[in-house]
mmCIF file with all atom_site columns, C-alpha atoms and ligand atoms in Angstrom:
data_model
loop_
_atom_site.group_PDB
_atom_site.id
_atom_site.type_symbol
_atom_site.label_atom_id
_atom_site.label_alt_id
_atom_site.label_comp_id
_atom_site.label_asym_id
_atom_site.label_entity_id
_atom_site.label_seq_id
_atom_site.pdbx_PDB_ins_code
_atom_site.Cartn_x
_atom_site.Cartn_y
_atom_site.Cartn_z
_atom_site.occupancy
_atom_site.B_iso_or_equiv
_atom_site.pdbx_formal_charge
_atom_site.auth_seq_id
_atom_site.auth_comp_id
_atom_site.auth_asym_id
_atom_site.auth_atom_id
_atom_site.pdbx_PDB_model_num
ATOM   1   C  CA  . MET I 1 1   ? -0.195  10.397  13.417  1.00 0.00 ? 22  MET I CA  1
ATOM   2   C  CA  . THR I 1 2   ? 0.541   7.220   15.106  1.00 0.00 ? 23  THR I CA  1
ATOM   3   C  CA  . ILE I 1 3   ? 2.841   5.075   17.016  1.00 0.00 ? 24  ILE I CA  1
ATOM   4   C  CA  . LEU I 1 4   ? 3.456   1.389   15.708  1.00 0.00 ? 25  LEU I CA  1
ATOM   5   C  CA  . ALA I 1 5   ? 5.333   0.117   18.940  1.00 0.00 ? 26  ALA I CA  1
ATOM   6   C  CA  . ASP I 1 6   ? 5.888   -3.448  16.815  1.00 0.00 ? 27  ASP I CA  1
ATOM   7   C  CA  . GLU I 1 7   ? 5.344   -5.722  13.418  1.00 0.00 ? 28  GLU I CA  1
ATOM   8   C  CA  . GLN I 1 8   ? 2.374   -6.432  14.995  1.00 0.00 ? 29  GLN I CA  1
ATOM   9   C  CA  . ALA I 1 9   ? 0.835   -3.371  15.086  1.00 0.00 ? 30  ALA I CA  1
ATOM   10  C  CA  . THR I 1 10  ? 1.959   -2.615  11.624  1.00 0.00 ? 31  THR I CA  1
ATOM   11  C  CA  . LEU I 1 11  ? -0.232  -5.798  11.188  1.00 0.00 ? 32  LEU I CA  1
ATOM   12  C  CA  . LYS I 1 12  ? -2.940  -4.741  12.501  1.00 0.00 ? 33  LYS I CA  1
ATOM   13  C  CA  . VAL I 1 13  ? -3.825  -1.186  11.329  1.00 0.00 ? 34  VAL I CA  1
ATOM   14  C  CA  . GLY I 1 14  ? -3.098  -2.886  7.845   1.00 0.00 ? 35  GLY I CA  1
ATOM   15  C  CA  . ARG I 1 15  ? -6.016  -5.738  8.508   1.00 0.00 ? 36  ARG I CA  1
ATOM   16  C  CA  . GLU I 1 16  ? -8.365  -3.020  9.647   1.00 0.00 ? 37  GLU I CA  1
ATOM   17  C  CA  . LEU I 1 17  ? -7.291  -0.927  6.503   1.00 0.00 ? 38  LEU I CA  1
ATOM   18  C  CA  . GLY I 1 18  ? -7.818  -4.028  3.990   1.00 0.00 ? 39  GLY I CA  1
ATOM   19  C  CA  . ALA I 1 19  ? -11.118 -4.278  5.761   1.00 0.00 ? 40  ALA I CA  1
ATOM   20  C  CA  . LEU I 1 20  ? -12.159 -1.072  4.567   1.00 0.00 ? 41  LEU I CA  1
ATOM   21  C  CA  . LEU I 1 21  ? -10.831 -0.876  0.759   1.00 0.00 ? 42  LEU I CA  1
ATOM   22  C  CA  . ARG I 1 22  ? -13.010 -0.042  -2.012  1.00 0.00 ? 43  ARG I CA  1
ATOM   23  C  CA  . PRO I 1 23  ? -12.950 -0.638  -5.573  1.00 0.00 ? 44  PRO I CA  1
ATOM   24  C  CA  . GLY I 1 24  ? -10.790 2.598   -7.306  1.00 0.00 ? 45  GLY I CA  1
ATOM   25  C  CA  . ASP I 1 25  ? -9.220  3.197   -4.112  1.00 0.00 ? 46  ASP I CA  1
ATOM   26  C  CA  . LYS I 1 26  ? -5.435  4.094   -4.186  1.00 0.00 ? 47  LYS I CA  1
ATOM   27  C  CA  . ILE I 1 27  ? -3.249  3.459   -0.507  1.00 0.00 ? 48  ILE I CA  1
ATOM   28  C  CA  . ALA I 1 28  ? 0.544   4.770   -1.757  1.00 0.00 ? 49  ALA I CA  1
ATOM   29  C  CA  . LEU I 1 29  ? 2.946   3.931   0.944   1.00 0.00 ? 50  LEU I CA  1
ATOM   30  C  CA  . THR I 1 30  ? 6.322   5.764   1.354   1.00 0.00 ? 51  THR I CA  1
ATOM   31  C  CA  . GLY I 1 31  ? 9.127   5.590   3.470   1.00 0.00 ? 52  GLY I CA  1
ATOM   32  C  CA  . THR I 1 32  ? 12.784  4.144   3.525   1.00 0.00 ? 53  THR I CA  1
ATOM   33  C  CA  . LEU I 1 33  ? 14.290  0.541   2.787   1.00 0.00 ? 54  LEU I CA  1
ATOM   34  C  CA  . GLY I 1 34  ? 12.811  -1.554  5.723   1.00 0.00 ? 55  GLY I CA  1
ATOM   35  C  CA  . ALA I 1 35  ? 10.072  1.400   7.390   1.00 0.00 ? 56  ALA I CA  1
ATOM   36  C  CA  . GLY I 1 36  ? 7.283   -1.525  6.742   1.00 0.00 ? 57  GLY I CA  1
ATOM   37  C  CA  . LYS I 1 37  ? 5.351   -0.659  3.504   1.00 0.00 ? 58  LYS I CA  1
ATOM   38  C  CA  . THR I 1 38  ? 5.371   -4.446  2.611   1.00 0.00 ? 59  THR I CA  1
ATOM   39  C  CA  . THR I 1 39  ? 4.662   -5.653  6.216   1.00 0.00 ? 60  THR I CA  1
ATOM   40  C  CA  . LEU I 1 40  ? 1.761   -2.973  5.879   1.00 0.00 ? 61  LEU I CA  1
ATOM   41  C  CA  . ALA I 1 41  ? 0.219   -3.978  2.743   1.00 0.00 ? 62  ALA I CA  1
ATOM   42  C  CA  . ARG I 1 42  ? 0.403   -7.709  4.286   1.00 0.00 ? 63  ARG I CA  1
ATOM   43  C  CA  . GLY I 1 43  ? -1.721  -6.559  6.652   1.00 0.00 ? 64  GLY I CA  1
ATOM   44  C  CA  . ILE I 1 44  ? -4.166  -5.334  4.444   1.00 0.00 ? 65  ILE I CA  1
ATOM   45  C  CA  . LEU I 1 45  ? -4.243  -8.063  1.760   1.00 0.00 ? 66  LEU I CA  1
ATOM   46  C  CA  . GLU I 1 46  ? -5.091  -10.055 5.239   1.00 0.00 ? 67  GLU I CA  1
ATOM   47  C  CA  . GLY I 1 47  ? -7.748  -7.867  5.889   1.00 0.00 ? 68  GLY I CA  1
ATOM   48  C  CA  . GLN I 1 48  ? -9.687  -8.905  2.801   1.00 0.00 ? 69  GLN I CA  1
ATOM   49  C  CA  . ASP I 1 49  ? -9.207  -12.604 3.678   1.00 0.00 ? 70  ASP I CA  1
ATOM   50  C  CA  . TYR I 1 50  ? -5.895  -13.366 1.896   1.00 0.00 ? 71  TYR I CA  1
ATOM   51  C  CA  . ASP I 1 51  ? -4.456  -16.041 3.938   1.00 0.00 ? 72  ASP I CA  1
ATOM   52  C  CA  . GLU I 1 52  ? -1.342  -16.753 2.099   1.00 0.00 ? 73  GLU I CA  1
ATOM   53  C  CA  . GLU I 1 53  ? 2.402   -15.511 1.769   1.00 0.00 ? 74  GLU I CA  1
ATOM   54  C  CA  . VAL I 1 54  ? 2.777   -12.324 0.220   1.00 0.00 ? 75  VAL I CA  1
ATOM   55  C  CA  . PRO I 1 55  ? 5.980   -11.919 -1.124  1.00 0.00 ? 76  PRO I CA  1
ATOM   56  C  CA  . SER I 1 56  ? 7.192   -8.248  -1.979  1.00 0.00 ? 77  SER I CA  1
ATOM   57  C  CA  . PRO I 1 57  ? 6.821   -6.860  -5.350  1.00 0.00 ? 78  PRO I CA  1
ATOM   58  C  CA  . THR I 1 58  ? 10.289  -5.451  -5.854  1.00 0.00 ? 79  THR I CA  1
ATOM   59  C  CA  . PHE I 1 59  ? 11.572  -7.834  -8.474  1.00 0.00 ? 80  PHE I CA  1
ATOM   60  C  CA  . ALA I 1 60  ? 7.981   -8.677  -10.103 1.00 0.00 ? 81  ALA I CA  1
ATOM   61  C  CA  . ILE I 1 61  ? 7.304   -4.934  -9.814  1.00 0.00 ? 82  ILE I CA  1
ATOM   62  C  CA  . ILE I 1 62  ? 3.143   -6.002  -9.937  1.00 0.00 ? 83  ILE I CA  1
ATOM   63  C  CA  . GLN I 1 63  ? 1.331   -8.372  -7.859  1.00 0.00 ? 84  GLN I CA  1
ATOM   64  C  CA  . GLN I 1 64  ? -1.619  -9.477  -8.865  1.00 0.00 ? 85  GLN I CA  1
ATOM   65  C  CA  . TYR I 1 65  ? -4.589  -10.870 -5.905  1.00 0.00 ? 86  TYR I CA  1
ATOM   66  C  CA  . GLU I 1 66  ? -7.864  -11.325 -7.571  1.00 0.00 ? 87  GLU I CA  1
ATOM   67  C  CA  . PRO I 1 67  ? -11.514 -12.749 -5.687  1.00 0.00 ? 88  PRO I CA  1
ATOM   68  C  CA  . PRO I 1 68  ? -12.009 -15.439 -4.119  1.00 0.00 ? 89  PRO I CA  1
ATOM   69  C  CA  . GLU I 1 69  ? -8.437  -15.298 -2.749  1.00 0.00 ? 90  GLU I CA  1
ATOM   70  C  CA  . THR I 1 70  ? -9.190  -11.420 -1.908  1.00 0.00 ? 91  THR I CA  1
ATOM   71  C  CA  . ARG I 1 71  ? -12.615 -10.156 -1.887  1.00 0.00 ? 92  ARG I CA  1
ATOM   72  C  CA  . ILE I 1 72  ? -11.799 -7.425  -4.413  1.00 0.00 ? 93  ILE I CA  1
ATOM   73  C  CA  . PRO I 1 73  ? -8.796  -7.558  -7.105  1.00 0.00 ? 94  PRO I CA  1
ATOM   74  C  CA  . ILE I 1 74  ? -6.004  -6.018  -5.496  1.00 0.00 ? 95  ILE I CA  1
ATOM   75  C  CA  . ALA I 1 75  ? -2.496  -4.787  -7.242  1.00 0.00 ? 96  ALA I CA  1
ATOM   76  C  CA  . HIS I 1 76  ? 0.262   -5.011  -4.668  1.00 0.00 ? 97  HIS I CA  1
ATOM   77  C  CA  . VAL I 1 77  ? 2.914   -2.406  -6.315  1.00 0.00 ? 98  VAL I CA  1
ATOM   78  C  CA  . ASP I 1 78  ? 6.863   -1.814  -6.319  1.00 0.00 ? 99  ASP I CA  1
ATOM   79  C  CA  . LEU I 1 79  ? 8.016   0.654   -8.041  1.00 0.00 ? 100 LEU I CA  1
ATOM   80  C  CA  . TYR I 1 80  ? 11.811  1.068   -6.265  1.00 0.00 ? 101 TYR I CA  1
ATOM   81  C  CA  . ARG I 1 81  ? 13.497  -0.647  -9.752  1.00 0.00 ? 102 ARG I CA  1
ATOM   82  C  CA  . ILE I 1 82  ? 11.434  1.894   -12.135 1.00 0.00 ? 103 ILE I CA  1
ATOM   83  C  CA  . GLU I 1 83  ? 14.128  4.530   -12.973 1.00 0.00 ? 104 GLU I CA  1
ATOM   84  C  CA  . ASP I 1 84  ? 12.254  5.940   -16.310 1.00 0.00 ? 105 ASP I CA  1
ATOM   85  C  CA  . PRO I 1 85  ? 8.871   7.066   -15.624 1.00 0.00 ? 106 PRO I CA  1
ATOM   86  C  CA  . GLU I 1 86  ? 8.126   6.516   -19.055 1.00 0.00 ? 107 GLU I CA  1
ATOM   87  C  CA  . GLU I 1 87  ? 7.658   2.749   -18.739 1.00 0.00 ? 108 GLU I CA  1
ATOM   88  C  CA  . ILE I 1 88  ? 5.189   3.509   -15.573 1.00 0.00 ? 109 ILE I CA  1
ATOM   89  C  CA  . PRO I 1 89  ? 2.230   3.858   -19.011 1.00 0.00 ? 110 PRO I CA  1
ATOM   90  C  CA  . GLU I 1 90  ? 3.022   0.033   -19.710 1.00 0.00 ? 111 GLU I CA  1
ATOM   91  C  CA  . LEU I 1 91  ? 2.498   -0.939  -16.296 1.00 0.00 ? 112 LEU I CA  1
ATOM   92  C  CA  . GLY I 1 92  ? -1.331  -0.339  -17.323 1.00 0.00 ? 113 GLY I CA  1
ATOM   93  C  CA  . LEU I 1 93  ? -1.453  -0.102  -13.307 1.00 0.00 ? 114 LEU I CA  1
ATOM   94  C  CA  . GLU I 1 94  ? -5.178  1.971   -13.752 1.00 0.00 ? 115 GLU I CA  1
ATOM   95  C  CA  . ASP I 1 95  ? -6.764  -1.058  -15.024 1.00 0.00 ? 116 ASP I CA  1
ATOM   96  C  CA  . ILE I 1 96  ? -6.885  -1.880  -11.457 1.00 0.00 ? 117 ILE I CA  1
ATOM   97  C  CA  . LEU I 1 97  ? -9.002  0.209   -10.027 1.00 0.00 ? 118 LEU I CA  1
ATOM   98  C  CA  . THR I 1 98  ? -11.925 -0.025  -12.334 1.00 0.00 ? 119 THR I CA  1
ATOM   99  C  CA  . ASP I 1 99  ? -12.797 -3.107  -10.278 1.00 0.00 ? 120 ASP I CA  1
ATOM   100 C  CA  . GLY I 1 100 ? -10.373 -3.273  -7.719  1.00 0.00 ? 121 GLY I CA  1
ATOM   101 C  CA  . ALA I 1 101 ? -7.504  -1.140  -5.542  1.00 0.00 ? 122 ALA I CA  1
ATOM   102 C  CA  . MET I 1 102 ? -3.516  -0.345  -5.848  1.00 0.00 ? 123 MET I CA  1
ATOM   103 C  CA  . ILE I 1 103 ? -1.216  -0.779  -3.037  1.00 0.00 ? 124 ILE I CA  1
ATOM   104 C  CA  . VAL I 1 104 ? 1.783   1.177   -3.838  1.00 0.00 ? 125 VAL I CA  1
ATOM   105 C  CA  . GLU I 1 105 ? 5.619   0.898   -2.732  1.00 0.00 ? 126 GLU I CA  1
ATOM   106 C  CA  . TRP I 1 106 ? 7.261   4.069   -4.025  1.00 0.00 ? 127 TRP I CA  1
ATOM   107 C  CA  . PRO I 1 107 ? 4.875   5.900   -5.447  1.00 0.00 ? 128 PRO I CA  1
ATOM   108 C  CA  . ASP I 1 108 ? 6.721   9.417   -5.885  1.00 0.00 ? 129 ASP I CA  1
ATOM   109 C  CA  . ARG I 1 109 ? 7.962   7.575   -9.775  1.00 0.00 ? 130 ARG I CA  1
ATOM   110 C  CA  . MET I 1 110 ? 4.404   8.595   -10.833 1.00 0.00 ? 131 MET I CA  1
ATOM   111 C  CA  . PRO I 1 111 ? 3.188   12.203  -10.812 1.00 0.00 ? 132 PRO I CA  1
ATOM   112 C  CA  . ASP I 1 112 ? 2.146   13.489  -7.647  1.00 0.00 ? 133 ASP I CA  1
ATOM   113 C  CA  . SER I 1 113 ? -1.299  14.246  -9.256  1.00 0.00 ? 134 SER I CA  1
ATOM   114 C  CA  . PHE I 1 114 ? -1.902  11.097  -9.755  1.00 0.00 ? 135 PHE I CA  1
ATOM   115 C  CA  . TRP I 1 115 ? -1.877  10.815  -5.549  1.00 0.00 ? 136 TRP I CA  1
ATOM   116 C  CA  . ASN I 1 116 ? -4.713  13.202  -5.190  1.00 0.00 ? 137 ASN I CA  1
ATOM   117 C  CA  . ASP I 1 117 ? -7.052  11.238  -4.069  1.00 0.00 ? 138 ASP I CA  1
ATOM   118 C  CA  . ALA I 1 118 ? -4.790  8.647   -2.696  1.00 0.00 ? 139 ALA I CA  1
ATOM   119 C  CA  . LEU I 1 119 ? -4.577  7.292   1.060   1.00 0.00 ? 140 LEU I CA  1
ATOM   120 C  CA  . ARG I 1 120 ? -0.745  8.889   1.469   1.00 0.00 ? 141 ARG I CA  1
ATOM   121 C  CA  . ILE I 1 121 ? 0.621   6.312   4.178   1.00 0.00 ? 142 ILE I CA  1
ATOM   122 C  CA  . ASP I 1 122 ? 4.664   7.428   5.358   1.00 0.00 ? 143 ASP I CA  1
ATOM   123 C  CA  . LEU I 1 123 ? 6.297   5.121   7.783   1.00 0.00 ? 144 LEU I CA  1
ATOM   124 C  CA  . GLU I 1 124 ? 9.623   6.171   9.318   1.00 0.00 ? 145 GLU I CA  1
ATOM   125 C  CA  . ILE I 1 125 ? 11.886  4.153   11.029  1.00 0.00 ? 146 ILE I CA  1
ATOM   126 C  CA  . THR I 1 126 ? 12.166  5.280   14.822  1.00 0.00 ? 147 THR I CA  1
ATOM   127 C  CA  . GLY I 1 127 ? 13.300  2.680   16.963  1.00 0.00 ? 148 GLY I CA  1
ATOM   128 C  CA  . GLU I 1 128 ? 14.001  -0.642  16.833  1.00 0.00 ? 149 GLU I CA  1
ATOM   129 C  CA  . GLY I 1 129 ? 10.664  -2.249  16.540  1.00 0.00 ? 150 GLY I CA  1
ATOM   130 C  CA  . ASN I 1 130 ? 9.025   0.994   16.112  1.00 0.00 ? 151 ASN I CA  1
ATOM   131 C  CA  . ARG I 1 131 ? 7.701   3.176   13.915  1.00 0.00 ? 152 ARG I CA  1
ATOM   132 C  CA  . ARG I 1 132 ? 5.718   6.456   12.730  1.00 0.00 ? 153 ARG I CA  1
ATOM   133 C  CA  . LEU I 1 133 ? 2.874   6.639   10.896  1.00 0.00 ? 154 LEU I CA  1
ATOM   134 C  CA  . THR I 1 134 ? 1.740   9.760   9.448   1.00 0.00 ? 155 THR I CA  1
ATOM   135 C  CA  . TRP I 1 135 ? -0.539  10.368  6.804   1.00 0.00 ? 156 TRP I CA  1
ATOM   136 C  CA  . SER I 1 136 ? -3.058  12.392  4.385   1.00 0.00 ? 157 SER I CA  1
ATOM   137 C  CA  . ALA I 1 137 ? -6.336  11.357  3.017   1.00 0.00 ? 158 ALA I CA  1
ATOM   138 C  CA  . GLY I 1 138 ? -7.978  12.488  0.145   1.00 0.00 ? 159 GLY I CA  1
ATOM   139 C  CA  . ARG I 1 139 ? -11.841 13.056  -0.748  1.00 0.00 ? 160 ARG I CA  1
ATOM   140 C  CA  . ALA I 1 140 ? -12.664 9.261   -1.031  1.00 0.00 ? 161 ALA I CA  1
ATOM   141 C  CA  . TRP I 1 141 ? -11.050 8.577   2.455   1.00 0.00 ? 162 TRP I CA  1
ATOM   142 C  CA  . GLU I 1 142 ? -12.984 11.024  4.391   1.00 0.00 ? 163 GLU I CA  1
ATOM   143 C  CA  . ASP I 1 143 ? -16.024 8.608   6.028   1.00 0.00 ? 164 ASP I CA  1
ATOM   144 C  CA  . ARG I 1 144 ? -12.533 5.362   6.878   1.00 0.00 ? 165 ARG I CA  1
ATOM   145 C  CA  . TRP I 1 145 ? -9.173  7.060   7.607   1.00 0.00 ? 166 TRP I CA  1
ATOM   146 C  CA  . PRO I 1 146 ? -8.349  7.980   10.039  1.00 0.00 ? 167 PRO I CA  1
ATOM   147 C  CA  . LEU I 1 147 ? -9.451  4.221   11.513  1.00 0.00 ? 168 LEU I CA  1
ATOM   148 C  CA  . THR I 1 148 ? -11.830 4.908   14.427  1.00 0.00 ? 169 THR I CA  1
HETATM 149 P  P1  . ADP N 2 .   ? 9.816   -1.811  3.296   1.00 0.00 ? 203 ADP N P1  1
HETATM 150 O  O1  . ADP N 2 .   ? 8.695   -2.406  2.158   1.00 0.00 ? 203 ADP N O1  1
HETATM 151 O  O2  . ADP N 2 .   ? 9.422   -0.395  3.601   1.00 0.00 ? 203 ADP N O2  1
HETATM 152 O  O3  . ADP N 2 .   ? 10.947  -1.844  2.559   1.00 0.00 ? 203 ADP N O3  1
HETATM 153 P  P2  . ADP N 2 .   ? 9.205   -4.597  5.020   1.00 0.00 ? 203 ADP N P2  1
HETATM 154 O  O4  . ADP N 2 .   ? 8.186   -4.437  5.479   1.00 0.00 ? 203 ADP N O4  1
HETATM 155 O  O5  . ADP N 2 .   ? 10.187  -5.597  4.044   1.00 0.00 ? 203 ADP N O5  1
HETATM 156 O  O6  . ADP N 2 .   ? 9.513   -2.696  4.520   1.00 0.00 ? 203 ADP N O6  1
HETATM 157 O  O7  . ADP N 2 .   ? 10.408  -4.676  6.268   1.00 0.00 ? 203 ADP N O7  1
HETATM 158 C  C1  . ADP N 2 .   ? 9.815   -3.847  7.268   1.00 0.00 ? 203 ADP N C1  1
HETATM 159 C  C2  . ADP N 2 .   ? 10.980  -4.684  8.506   1.00 0.00 ? 203 ADP N C2  1
HETATM 160 O  O8  . ADP N 2 .   ? 10.858  -4.438  9.689   1.00 0.00 ? 203 ADP N O8  1
HETATM 161 C  C3  . ADP N 2 .   ? 10.642  -6.240  8.356   1.00 0.00 ? 203 ADP N C3  1
HETATM 162 O  O9  . ADP N 2 .   ? 11.692  -7.224  8.634   1.00 0.00 ? 203 ADP N O9  1
HETATM 163 C  C4  . ADP N 2 .   ? 10.525  -6.014  9.720   1.00 0.00 ? 203 ADP N C4  1
HETATM 164 O  O10 . ADP N 2 .   ? 10.011  -7.281  11.046  1.00 0.00 ? 203 ADP N O10 1
HETATM 165 C  C5  . ADP N 2 .   ? 10.785  -4.925  10.333  1.00 0.00 ? 203 ADP N C5  1
HETATM 166 N  N1  . ADP N 2 .   ? 9.847   -4.106  11.790  1.00 0.00 ? 203 ADP N N1  1
HETATM 167 C  C6  . ADP N 2 .   ? 10.535  -3.990  12.814  1.00 0.00 ? 203 ADP N C6  1
HETATM 168 N  N2  . ADP N 2 .   ? 9.168   -3.060  13.449  1.00 0.00 ? 203 ADP N N2  1
HETATM 169 C  C7  . ADP N 2 .   ? 8.225   -2.593  12.450  1.00 0.00 ? 203 ADP N C7  1
HETATM 170 C  C8  . ADP N 2 .   ? 7.314   -2.614  12.543  1.00 0.00 ? 203 ADP N C8  1
HETATM 171 N  N3  . ADP N 2 .   ? 6.762   -2.068  13.925  1.00 0.00 ? 203 ADP N N3  1
HETATM 172 N  N4  . ADP N 2 .   ? 6.572   -2.207  11.662  1.00 0.00 ? 203 ADP N N4  1
HETATM 173 C  C9  . ADP N 2 .   ? 6.929   -2.595  10.525  1.00 0.00 ? 203 ADP N C9  1
HETATM 174 N  N5  . ADP N 2 .   ? 7.555   -3.424  10.028  1.00 0.00 ? 203 ADP N N5  1
HETATM 175 C  C10 . ADP N 2 .   ? 8.636   -3.290  11.284  1.00 0.00 ? 203 ADP N C10 1
HETATM 176 MG MG1 . MG  N 3 .   ? 8.845   -3.157  0.319   1.00 0.00 ? 204 MG  N MG1 1
#
């Protein structure tokens, strides 16, 4: 458990995490609207050396980032608007994992087993500007998370 005292703290954790990303990585971000999932994803992309605006993928559903703008390909995904789980396979999400990583908001739209090896981060609003970060990490994250 980590307390994120302000938006900068969330961005900092994101940057450190982004620097550690490897192809095949899955990051699942849960928490209510406004909890800071997209903010954390922005930090992750900054940690991948991305230096432009990171829009919320709420409407596009998937935002793709590719080298040389990022170090490895990254798919930033928001499944909030997916109502029918049958729409998910056609997004082709898994394709990114061959040489890139995915960051997914509202991951509960997918089968839980998909996230077995993922880094699952939950953000909870604990006050004005305050967030509580909790996590569970699959084997793939053994040497990388929690951050030291
Ligand atoms: P989500 O993607 O979970 O809906 P966003 O990241 O889009 O959330 O929005 C989070 C909002 O909460 C932003 O307006 C941000 O400025 C604000 N905020 C306040 N404190 C924090 C914090 N500690 N971490 C992240 N965001 C915070
Ligand atoms: Mg969001």
